[in-house]
Amino acid sequence: MMLRLRRWWHRRTIQFRTSVVAAVVAVIGLGVVAHVSTGVVSWLLMDSVDADLQRTATATANRLAAGASPAAVVAPDIRVLDTSGTPLDGLPESGLHGWQIDELRAGDGVIDFEPPAELHRWRGVVVPDPTGRPLLVATGARLVGFTDTAGKTGRLLGFGSIFAAALVGLATWLVVRRSLRPVERMRIAAAGLPEGERLPVPEAVDEIRALAEELNTMLARRDADTERLRRFTGDAAHELRNPVASIRAQAEVAVMHPDPELAHETLQDIAHEAQRLSVLVESLLSLARAERGAVAPGQPVDIGTAVRAAANRLELPGSPGLGPRIEVEVPARPVLVLADPAELSTVLDNIVGNALRYTRTLVRVSVFADGMGSSGVGWVRLVVDDDGPGIPVEHRERVFDRFHRVESDRARSTGGAGLGLALAAEAVRRRGGTVRAAESPDGGARVVARWPRYAADSWADAPRDGVDRGDLDTAATRSSP
């Protein structure tokens, strides 16, 4: 039953629930106020009667103390008793019980019920007569209409509380409905909101306005992500279509012309296109994992060692002097960054590999370590220079976008898909670094990647330009086809 009631309650609107809660709280609060107010009114009435009775009892006690006889001071509402309650004034029994006599002796007031259920209030004063005998002077008064007055007051305040609670509920209903009107407008606008449009922002600087602004920010991110996804899907489909179409065409040629020499040449071309397709798919998967997944826990990695390993990895067997050379300059002491070793290897392979693809004779890879500043943050810079055609100024920011090529035909001829630098930039940014492109002093392209320096790596303070030339170790010059 409780579960069903709870489900019913949670299915109600915010306007309904808020109004009901406000009305219930108002009923409870006003009911308590009405009950307390009725008690206060009754107490005030009773206190007024007690004050009159106390004055009468005190005046009668003073007369008895002066020598007046009990019969001389007796009246319908004035009785003279001994301390046990026995009448001394010649009148019948007072009808008071023993506990009431005790209360009167103590100076407290008591209420006696007389038929037909009339209330009678008594107050008492103890006074010695001239012989020293203690006498109890009891004065009383009928509380005519007291019960009726208290009851009417309670009923009036109770009905008033219910009426006021209903007004509170109605006012809450109207206020909440008016307050939620901007939300309703946003809901209606969101139902037919086209791409690129934004929700209306209320004029009042309140929580609804903050919600609308945050939703508009989210919509802007959604539109940007949608546009990137649309562009990425189109580019990926285009890039995958070319090698697949090439493989299919070459396979059809080999089937139609079963010449062994032509078949061998065709299979070599198919293998080349299949390798290109495999690299493209792997790059797409790597980039998707990098954008979707959380950053793997990093560990201190010596970037100098990683650069040397990348140079050895990219150096293919061949005759010295027939291809571009890789020249490595790294500090002799370890320079640590917080990264994943495989991730750092991917970054180096893509940046250095891209430089090898377009350079003419030389690729220079340098590592510079900045000293820790006053804020406790230092930087490690990887600078890759080549002497190729360079990157035009208008392409230097977009060169790190997916599938962006400076020269599309040339990129295809070199096997590039426009994903290597995008993958490297994404990996560096996820570690709190930056990547930018510039012009190399050799006339070609320069790519600079920057990582935060590992805090425990503070073996030296760098000079003002951030480069310690005394610690640069020039590796042996290598040849690469």
Coordinates of C-alpha atoms in Angstrom, one line a residue:
M1 CA 0.0 0.0 0.0
M2 CA 2.8 2.4 0.9
L3 CA 4.7 1.5 -2.2
R4 CA 1.6 2.1 -4.4
L5 CA 1.0 5.5 -2.6
R6 CA 4.6 6.5 -3.1
R7 CA 4.5 5.7 -6.8
W8 CA 1.3 7.6 -7.2
W9 CA 2.9 10.6 -5.4
H10 CA 6.0 10.6 -7.6
R11 CA 3.8 10.5 -10.7
R12 CA 2.2 13.8 -9.7
T13 CA 3.4 17.1 -11.1
I14 CA 5.8 19.4 -9.3
Q15 CA 3.0 22.0 -9.1
F16 CA 0.6 19.6 -7.5
R17 CA 3.1 18.2 -5.0
T18 CA 4.4 21.6 -4.0
S19 CA 0.9 22.9 -3.4
V20 CA -0.2 19.9 -1.4
V21 CA 2.9 20.0 0.8
A22 CA 2.5 23.7 1.4
A23 CA -1.2 23.2 2.3
V24 CA -0.5 20.3 4.7
V25 CA 2.3 22.2 6.4
A26 CA 0.0 25.3 6.7
V27 CA -2.8 23.1 8.2
I28 CA -0.4 21.6 10.7
G29 CA 1.3 24.9 11.6
L30 CA -2.0 26.9 11.9
G31 CA -3.6 24.0 13.8
V32 CA -0.9 24.1 16.4
V33 CA -1.3 27.9 16.5
A34 CA -5.1 27.6 16.9
H35 CA -4.7 25.0 19.7
V36 CA -2.1 27.2 21.6
S37 CA -4.2 30.3 21.0
T38 CA -7.3 28.5 22.5
G39 CA -5.3 27.5 25.5
V40 CA -3.9 31.1 25.9
V41 CA -7.4 32.6 25.7
S42 CA -8.7 30.1 28.3
W43 CA -5.7 30.8 30.6
L44 CA -6.3 34.6 30.3
L45 CA -10.0 34.2 31.2
M46 CA -9.1 31.9 34.1
D47 CA -6.4 34.3 35.3
S48 CA -8.9 37.2 35.3
V49 CA -11.4 35.2 37.4
D50 CA -8.6 34.0 39.8
A51 CA -7.5 37.6 40.3
D52 CA -11.0 38.6 41.4
L53 CA -11.4 35.6 43.6
Q54 CA -8.0 36.2 45.2
R55 CA -8.9 39.7 46.1
T56 CA -12.2 38.6 47.7
A57 CA -10.6 35.8 49.6
T58 CA -7.9 38.1 51.0
A59 CA -10.4 40.7 52.1
T60 CA -12.5 38.1 53.9
A61 CA -9.4 36.6 55.5
N62 CA -8.5 40.1 56.8
R63 CA -11.9 40.4 58.4
L64 CA -11.6 37.0 60.1
A65 CA -8.2 37.9 61.4
A66 CA -9.6 41.1 62.9
G67 CA -12.2 39.1 64.9
A68 CA -15.2 38.8 62.7
S69 CA -17.2 35.6 63.1
P70 CA -17.4 33.1 60.2
A71 CA -21.2 33.5 60.0
A72 CA -20.8 37.3 59.6
V73 CA -18.6 37.0 56.5
V74 CA -20.3 34.1 54.8
A75 CA -21.9 34.6 51.4
P76 CA -23.1 32.3 48.6
D77 CA -19.6 32.2 47.0
I78 CA -17.6 32.7 50.2
R79 CA -17.1 29.7 52.6
V80 CA -15.2 29.5 55.9
L81 CA -13.9 26.0 56.6
D82 CA -11.4 24.4 58.8
T83 CA -8.3 22.9 57.3
S84 CA -10.0 19.5 56.9
G85 CA -12.9 21.0 54.9
T86 CA -15.5 21.0 57.6
P87 CA -17.8 24.0 57.3
L88 CA -17.5 26.6 60.1
D89 CA -19.9 29.1 58.7
G90 CA -23.1 27.2 59.4
L91 CA -23.8 26.3 55.8
P92 CA -24.1 22.8 54.3
E93 CA -21.1 20.8 53.1
S94 CA -19.1 22.6 50.3
G95 CA -19.0 19.5 48.1
L96 CA -15.2 19.8 47.7
H97 CA -13.1 16.7 47.8
G98 CA -10.1 16.2 50.0
W99 CA -7.5 16.7 47.3
Q100 CA -9.3 20.0 46.3
I101 CA -9.1 21.1 50.0
D102 CA -5.4 20.4 49.9
E103 CA -4.9 22.4 46.7
L104 CA -6.8 25.4 48.2
R105 CA -4.7 25.2 51.4
A106 CA -1.6 25.4 49.2
G107 CA -3.0 28.6 47.5
D108 CA -3.8 27.0 44.2
G109 CA -7.1 27.2 42.3
V110 CA -9.4 24.2 41.6
I111 CA -12.4 23.7 39.4
D112 CA -15.5 21.9 40.6
F113 CA -18.1 20.5 38.3
E114 CA -21.7 21.0 39.4
P115 CA -24.8 19.8 37.7
P116 CA -25.6 20.3 35.0
A117 CA -21.9 20.3 34.1
E118 CA -21.4 23.9 35.2
L119 CA -17.8 24.9 36.1
H120 CA -17.2 26.4 39.5
R121 CA -13.8 28.0 40.2
W122 CA -12.5 28.1 43.8
R123 CA -9.5 30.0 45.4
G124 CA -8.5 29.7 49.0
V125 CA -6.6 31.6 51.7
V126 CA -5.5 30.2 55.1
V127 CA -5.8 32.7 58.0
P128 CA -5.7 32.3 61.8
D129 CA -8.6 33.5 63.8
P130 CA -8.0 35.5 67.0
T131 CA -7.6 32.3 69.0
G132 CA -4.9 31.1 66.6
R133 CA -7.0 28.4 65.0
P134 CA -6.3 28.2 61.2
L135 CA -9.3 28.9 59.0
L136 CA -9.6 28.2 55.2
V137 CA -11.4 31.0 53.3
A138 CA -12.7 29.6 50.0
T139 CA -14.1 31.9 47.4
G140 CA -15.7 30.7 44.3
A141 CA -17.4 31.8 41.1
R142 CA -19.4 30.1 38.4
L143 CA -17.6 30.1 35.0
V144 CA -20.7 31.0 33.1
G145 CA -20.1 30.4 29.3
F146 CA -16.5 29.5 29.8
T147 CA -16.7 26.1 28.1
D148 CA -18.9 27.5 25.3
T149 CA -16.5 30.4 24.8
A150 CA -13.4 28.2 24.7
G151 CA -15.1 25.7 22.4
K152 CA -16.3 28.4 20.0
T153 CA -12.8 30.0 20.0
G154 CA -11.2 26.6 19.2
R155 CA -13.7 25.9 16.4
L156 CA -13.3 29.4 14.9
L157 CA -9.5 29.2 14.9
G158 CA -9.7 25.6 13.5
F159 CA -11.9 26.6 10.6
G160 CA -9.8 29.7 10.1
S161 CA -6.7 27.5 9.9
I162 CA -8.2 25.2 7.3
F163 CA -9.4 28.1 5.3
A164 CA -5.9 29.8 5.5
A165 CA -4.2 26.5 4.6
A166 CA -6.5 26.3 1.5
L167 CA -5.5 29.8 0.5
V168 CA -1.8 28.9 1.0
G169 CA -2.2 25.9 -1.2
L170 CA -4.0 27.9 -3.9
A171 CA -1.5 30.7 -3.8
T172 CA 1.4 28.1 -4.0
W173 CA -0.4 26.5 -7.0
L174 CA -0.6 29.8 -8.8
V175 CA 2.9 30.9 -7.9
V176 CA 4.5 27.6 -8.9
R177 CA 2.5 27.6 -12.1
R178 CA 3.7 31.1 -13.0
S179 CA 7.3 30.3 -11.9
L180 CA 7.3 27.2 -14.2
R181 CA 6.0 29.1 -17.2
P182 CA 9.5 29.8 -18.5
V183 CA 10.3 26.1 -18.2
E184 CA 7.1 25.3 -20.2
R185 CA 8.2 27.7 -22.8
M186 CA 11.6 26.1 -22.9
R187 CA 10.0 22.7 -23.3
I188 CA 7.8 23.8 -26.2
A189 CA 10.8 25.5 -27.8
A190 CA 13.0 22.4 -27.3
A191 CA 10.3 20.1 -28.9
G192 CA 10.8 21.9 -32.3
L193 CA 14.3 23.3 -31.8
P194 CA 16.2 23.1 -35.1
E195 CA 19.9 22.5 -35.2
G196 CA 21.8 25.7 -34.5
E197 CA 19.0 27.4 -32.6
R198 CA 19.0 28.0 -28.8
L199 CA 16.4 28.0 -26.0
P200 CA 14.8 31.3 -24.9
V201 CA 16.5 32.8 -21.8
P202 CA 14.2 34.4 -19.2
E203 CA 14.9 38.0 -18.2
A204 CA 14.9 37.3 -14.5
V205 CA 18.3 36.4 -13.1
D206 CA 17.3 33.2 -11.3
E207 CA 17.8 29.5 -11.4
I208 CA 15.6 29.1 -14.5
R209 CA 17.8 31.5 -16.4
A210 CA 20.9 29.6 -15.2
L211 CA 19.3 26.4 -16.4
A212 CA 18.5 27.9 -19.8
E213 CA 22.0 29.1 -20.2
E214 CA 23.5 25.8 -19.3
L215 CA 21.2 24.0 -21.7
N216 CA 22.2 26.4 -24.4
T217 CA 25.8 25.7 -23.7
M218 CA 25.1 22.0 -23.9
L219 CA 23.3 22.5 -27.2
A220 CA 26.3 24.3 -28.5
R221 CA 28.5 21.4 -27.6
R222 CA 26.0 19.0 -29.1
D223 CA 25.9 20.9 -32.4
A224 CA 29.7 21.1 -32.5
D225 CA 30.0 17.3 -31.8
T226 CA 27.3 16.6 -34.4
E227 CA 29.2 18.7 -37.0
R228 CA 32.5 17.0 -36.1
L229 CA 30.8 13.6 -36.3
R230 CA 29.2 14.4 -39.6
R231 CA 32.5 15.6 -41.1
F232 CA 34.4 12.7 -39.6
T233 CA 31.9 10.2 -41.0
G234 CA 32.0 11.7 -44.4
D235 CA 35.8 11.9 -44.4
A236 CA 36.1 8.3 -43.1
A237 CA 33.7 7.0 -45.7
H238 CA 35.6 8.8 -48.4
E239 CA 39.0 7.6 -47.2
L240 CA 37.9 4.0 -46.8
R241 CA 36.1 4.0 -50.2
N242 CA 39.3 4.8 -52.1
P243 CA 41.5 1.8 -51.0
V244 CA 38.5 -0.6 -51.2
A245 CA 37.7 0.6 -54.7
S246 CA 41.3 0.3 -55.7
I247 CA 41.6 -3.2 -54.3
R248 CA 38.4 -4.3 -56.1
A249 CA 39.5 -2.8 -59.4
Q250 CA 42.9 -4.4 -59.3
A251 CA 41.4 -7.7 -58.3
E252 CA 39.0 -7.5 -61.3
V253 CA 41.9 -6.8 -63.6
A254 CA 43.8 -9.8 -62.3
V255 CA 40.8 -12.0 -62.9
M256 CA 40.1 -10.7 -66.4
H257 CA 43.8 -10.9 -67.4
P258 CA 45.3 -14.1 -65.9
D259 CA 48.9 -13.1 -66.8
P260 CA 51.4 -14.3 -64.1
E261 CA 53.5 -11.2 -64.4
L262 CA 50.5 -8.9 -64.3
A263 CA 48.9 -10.9 -61.5
H264 CA 52.1 -10.6 -59.4
E265 CA 52.3 -6.9 -60.0
T266 CA 48.6 -6.6 -59.2
L267 CA 48.9 -8.5 -56.0
Q268 CA 51.7 -6.2 -54.9
D269 CA 49.4 -3.2 -55.5
I270 CA 46.6 -4.9 -53.6
A271 CA 48.9 -5.7 -50.7
H272 CA 50.0 -2.0 -50.6
E273 CA 46.4 -0.8 -50.7
A274 CA 45.4 -3.4 -48.0
Q275 CA 48.3 -2.1 -45.8
R276 CA 47.1 1.4 -46.3
L277 CA 43.5 0.4 -45.4
S278 CA 44.7 -1.4 -42.3
V279 CA 46.7 1.6 -41.1
L280 CA 43.7 3.9 -41.7
V281 CA 41.4 1.6 -39.8
E282 CA 43.8 1.3 -36.9
S283 CA 44.2 5.0 -36.8
L284 CA 40.5 5.6 -36.7
L285 CA 40.1 3.1 -33.9
S286 CA 42.9 4.6 -31.9
L287 CA 41.5 8.1 -32.3
A288 CA 38.0 6.9 -31.3
R289 CA 39.4 5.2 -28.2
A290 CA 41.4 8.3 -27.3
E291 CA 38.3 10.5 -27.5
R292 CA 35.9 8.1 -25.8
G293 CA 37.8 6.5 -23.0
A294 CA 39.2 7.9 -19.8
V295 CA 42.8 8.9 -19.5
A296 CA 44.9 5.9 -18.4
P297 CA 46.9 6.4 -15.2
G298 CA 50.2 8.0 -16.1
Q299 CA 53.7 7.1 -14.9
P300 CA 57.0 9.0 -15.0
V301 CA 58.5 8.4 -18.5
D302 CA 61.9 9.7 -19.6
I303 CA 61.1 11.5 -22.8
G304 CA 64.8 11.5 -24.0
T305 CA 64.8 7.7 -23.9
A306 CA 61.5 7.6 -25.7
V307 CA 62.8 9.9 -28.4
R308 CA 65.9 7.8 -29.0
A309 CA 63.7 4.6 -29.2
A310 CA 61.4 6.3 -31.7
A311 CA 64.3 7.3 -33.9
N312 CA 65.7 3.7 -33.9
R313 CA 62.2 2.4 -34.6
L314 CA 61.6 4.7 -37.6
E315 CA 65.1 4.0 -39.0
L316 CA 64.6 1.3 -41.6
P317 CA 67.4 -0.9 -43.0
G318 CA 69.1 0.7 -46.0
S319 CA 72.2 2.3 -47.4
P320 CA 73.5 5.2 -45.4
G321 CA 73.2 8.6 -47.0
L322 CA 70.4 7.6 -49.4
G323 CA 67.5 9.0 -47.3
P324 CA 66.6 11.7 -44.8
R325 CA 68.6 11.7 -41.6
I326 CA 67.2 11.9 -38.0
E327 CA 69.2 14.0 -35.6
V328 CA 68.3 13.7 -31.9
E329 CA 69.2 16.3 -29.3
V330 CA 68.1 15.4 -25.7
P331 CA 69.5 16.4 -22.3
A332 CA 72.0 14.0 -20.9
R333 CA 70.0 13.7 -17.6
P334 CA 66.5 12.1 -17.6
V335 CA 63.6 14.5 -18.3
L336 CA 60.4 13.0 -16.9
V337 CA 56.8 13.6 -18.0
L338 CA 53.7 11.9 -16.6
A339 CA 52.3 9.7 -19.4
D340 CA 51.6 6.2 -20.7
P341 CA 54.7 4.8 -22.4
A342 CA 52.7 3.3 -25.3
E343 CA 50.8 6.6 -25.7
L344 CA 54.1 8.6 -25.8
S345 CA 55.5 6.2 -28.4
T346 CA 52.4 6.8 -30.6
V347 CA 52.8 10.6 -30.3
L348 CA 56.5 10.4 -31.3
D349 CA 55.9 7.9 -34.1
N350 CA 53.2 10.2 -35.6
I351 CA 55.0 13.5 -35.3
V352 CA 58.5 12.3 -36.3
G353 CA 57.0 10.0 -39.0
N354 CA 55.1 12.9 -40.5
A355 CA 58.3 15.0 -40.6
L356 CA 60.2 12.1 -42.3
R357 CA 57.4 11.8 -44.9
Y358 CA 57.9 15.4 -46.1
T359 CA 61.5 16.3 -45.3
R360 CA 64.2 16.4 -47.9
T361 CA 67.4 15.6 -46.0
L362 CA 67.2 16.1 -42.3
V363 CA 64.7 15.8 -39.4
R364 CA 65.9 17.3 -36.1
V365 CA 64.3 16.1 -32.9
S366 CA 65.1 18.2 -29.8
V367 CA 63.9 18.0 -26.1
F368 CA 64.1 21.0 -23.9
A369 CA 63.3 21.0 -20.2
D370 CA 62.1 24.2 -18.5
G371 CA 63.0 24.8 -14.8
M372 CA 60.3 24.7 -12.2
G373 CA 58.8 28.2 -11.7
S374 CA 57.5 29.9 -8.6
S375 CA 54.2 28.1 -9.1
G376 CA 55.9 24.7 -9.0
V377 CA 55.0 23.9 -12.7
G378 CA 57.6 23.3 -15.4
W379 CA 57.3 22.2 -19.0
V380 CA 59.0 19.7 -21.3
R381 CA 59.1 20.7 -25.0
L382 CA 59.5 18.3 -27.9
V383 CA 60.6 20.2 -31.1
V384 CA 60.6 18.4 -34.4
D385 CA 62.1 20.4 -37.4
D386 CA 62.3 19.3 -41.0
D387 CA 63.6 21.0 -44.2
G388 CA 60.7 20.1 -46.4
P389 CA 58.1 22.4 -48.0
G390 CA 56.7 23.5 -44.6
I391 CA 53.1 24.2 -43.5
P392 CA 51.4 27.3 -44.9
V393 CA 50.2 29.7 -42.2
E394 CA 46.5 29.2 -43.0
H395 CA 46.9 25.4 -42.3
R396 CA 49.0 25.5 -39.1
E397 CA 46.0 25.3 -36.8
R398 CA 43.9 22.9 -38.9
V399 CA 46.7 20.5 -39.6
F400 CA 45.9 18.8 -36.3
D401 CA 42.3 18.2 -37.4
R402 CA 41.3 14.7 -38.5
F403 CA 41.7 14.0 -42.2
H404 CA 43.0 17.5 -42.9
R405 CA 45.8 17.6 -45.5
V406 CA 47.8 20.5 -46.8
E407 CA 48.2 18.8 -50.2
S408 CA 45.7 15.9 -50.6
D409 CA 47.3 14.3 -53.7
R410 CA 50.7 14.4 -52.2
A411 CA 49.4 13.0 -48.9
R412 CA 47.9 10.1 -50.8
S413 CA 51.1 9.4 -52.6
T414 CA 52.9 9.2 -49.4
G415 CA 50.3 7.0 -47.8
G416 CA 49.0 9.5 -45.3
A417 CA 45.4 9.7 -44.2
G418 CA 45.5 12.9 -42.2
L419 CA 45.1 11.2 -38.8
G420 CA 48.6 10.9 -37.4
L421 CA 48.9 14.5 -36.2
A422 CA 45.3 14.5 -34.9
L423 CA 45.9 11.4 -32.9
A424 CA 49.2 12.8 -31.4
A425 CA 47.5 16.2 -30.6
E426 CA 44.6 14.5 -28.8
A427 CA 47.0 12.3 -26.7
V428 CA 49.1 15.4 -25.7
R429 CA 46.1 17.5 -24.8
R430 CA 44.7 14.7 -22.6
R431 CA 47.8 14.9 -20.5
G432 CA 47.5 18.7 -20.0
G433 CA 49.8 19.7 -22.8
T434 CA 49.6 21.6 -26.1
V435 CA 50.7 21.0 -29.7
R436 CA 51.3 23.7 -32.3
A437 CA 52.8 24.1 -35.8
A438 CA 55.3 26.8 -36.8
E439 CA 58.1 27.4 -39.3
S440 CA 61.4 25.7 -38.9
P441 CA 64.7 27.6 -39.0
D442 CA 65.7 25.1 -41.8
G443 CA 62.8 26.4 -43.9
G444 CA 60.5 23.5 -43.4
A445 CA 57.9 22.7 -40.8
R446 CA 58.3 22.8 -37.0
V447 CA 55.9 20.9 -34.6
V448 CA 56.2 21.7 -30.9
A449 CA 54.6 19.4 -28.3
R450 CA 54.6 20.5 -24.7
W451 CA 53.9 18.4 -21.6
P452 CA 53.8 19.4 -17.9
R453 CA 57.1 18.4 -16.3
Y454 CA 56.9 15.6 -13.7
A455 CA 57.1 17.3 -10.2
A456 CA 59.8 14.9 -8.9
D457 CA 62.0 15.8 -11.9
S458 CA 63.8 18.9 -10.5
W459 CA 67.4 18.1 -11.2
A460 CA 68.3 21.5 -12.6
D461 CA 67.0 25.0 -13.0
A462 CA 66.9 26.1 -16.6
P463 CA 68.2 29.4 -17.9
R464 CA 65.9 32.2 -18.9
D465 CA 65.2 30.8 -22.4
G466 CA 64.3 27.4 -20.9
V467 CA 67.1 25.6 -22.7
D468 CA 70.2 24.1 -21.0
R469 CA 72.6 23.8 -23.9
G470 CA 75.3 22.3 -21.7
D471 CA 73.2 19.2 -21.2
L472 CA 72.3 18.5 -24.8
D473 CA 73.6 15.3 -26.1
T474 CA 73.6 15.0 -29.9
A475 CA 73.0 11.4 -30.9
A476 CA 74.7 9.8 -33.9
T477 CA 73.3 10.9 -37.2
R478 CA 71.1 8.2 -38.8
S479 CA 69.9 7.6 -42.3
S480 CA 66.3 6.7 -43.1
P481 CA 64.8 6.0 -46.5

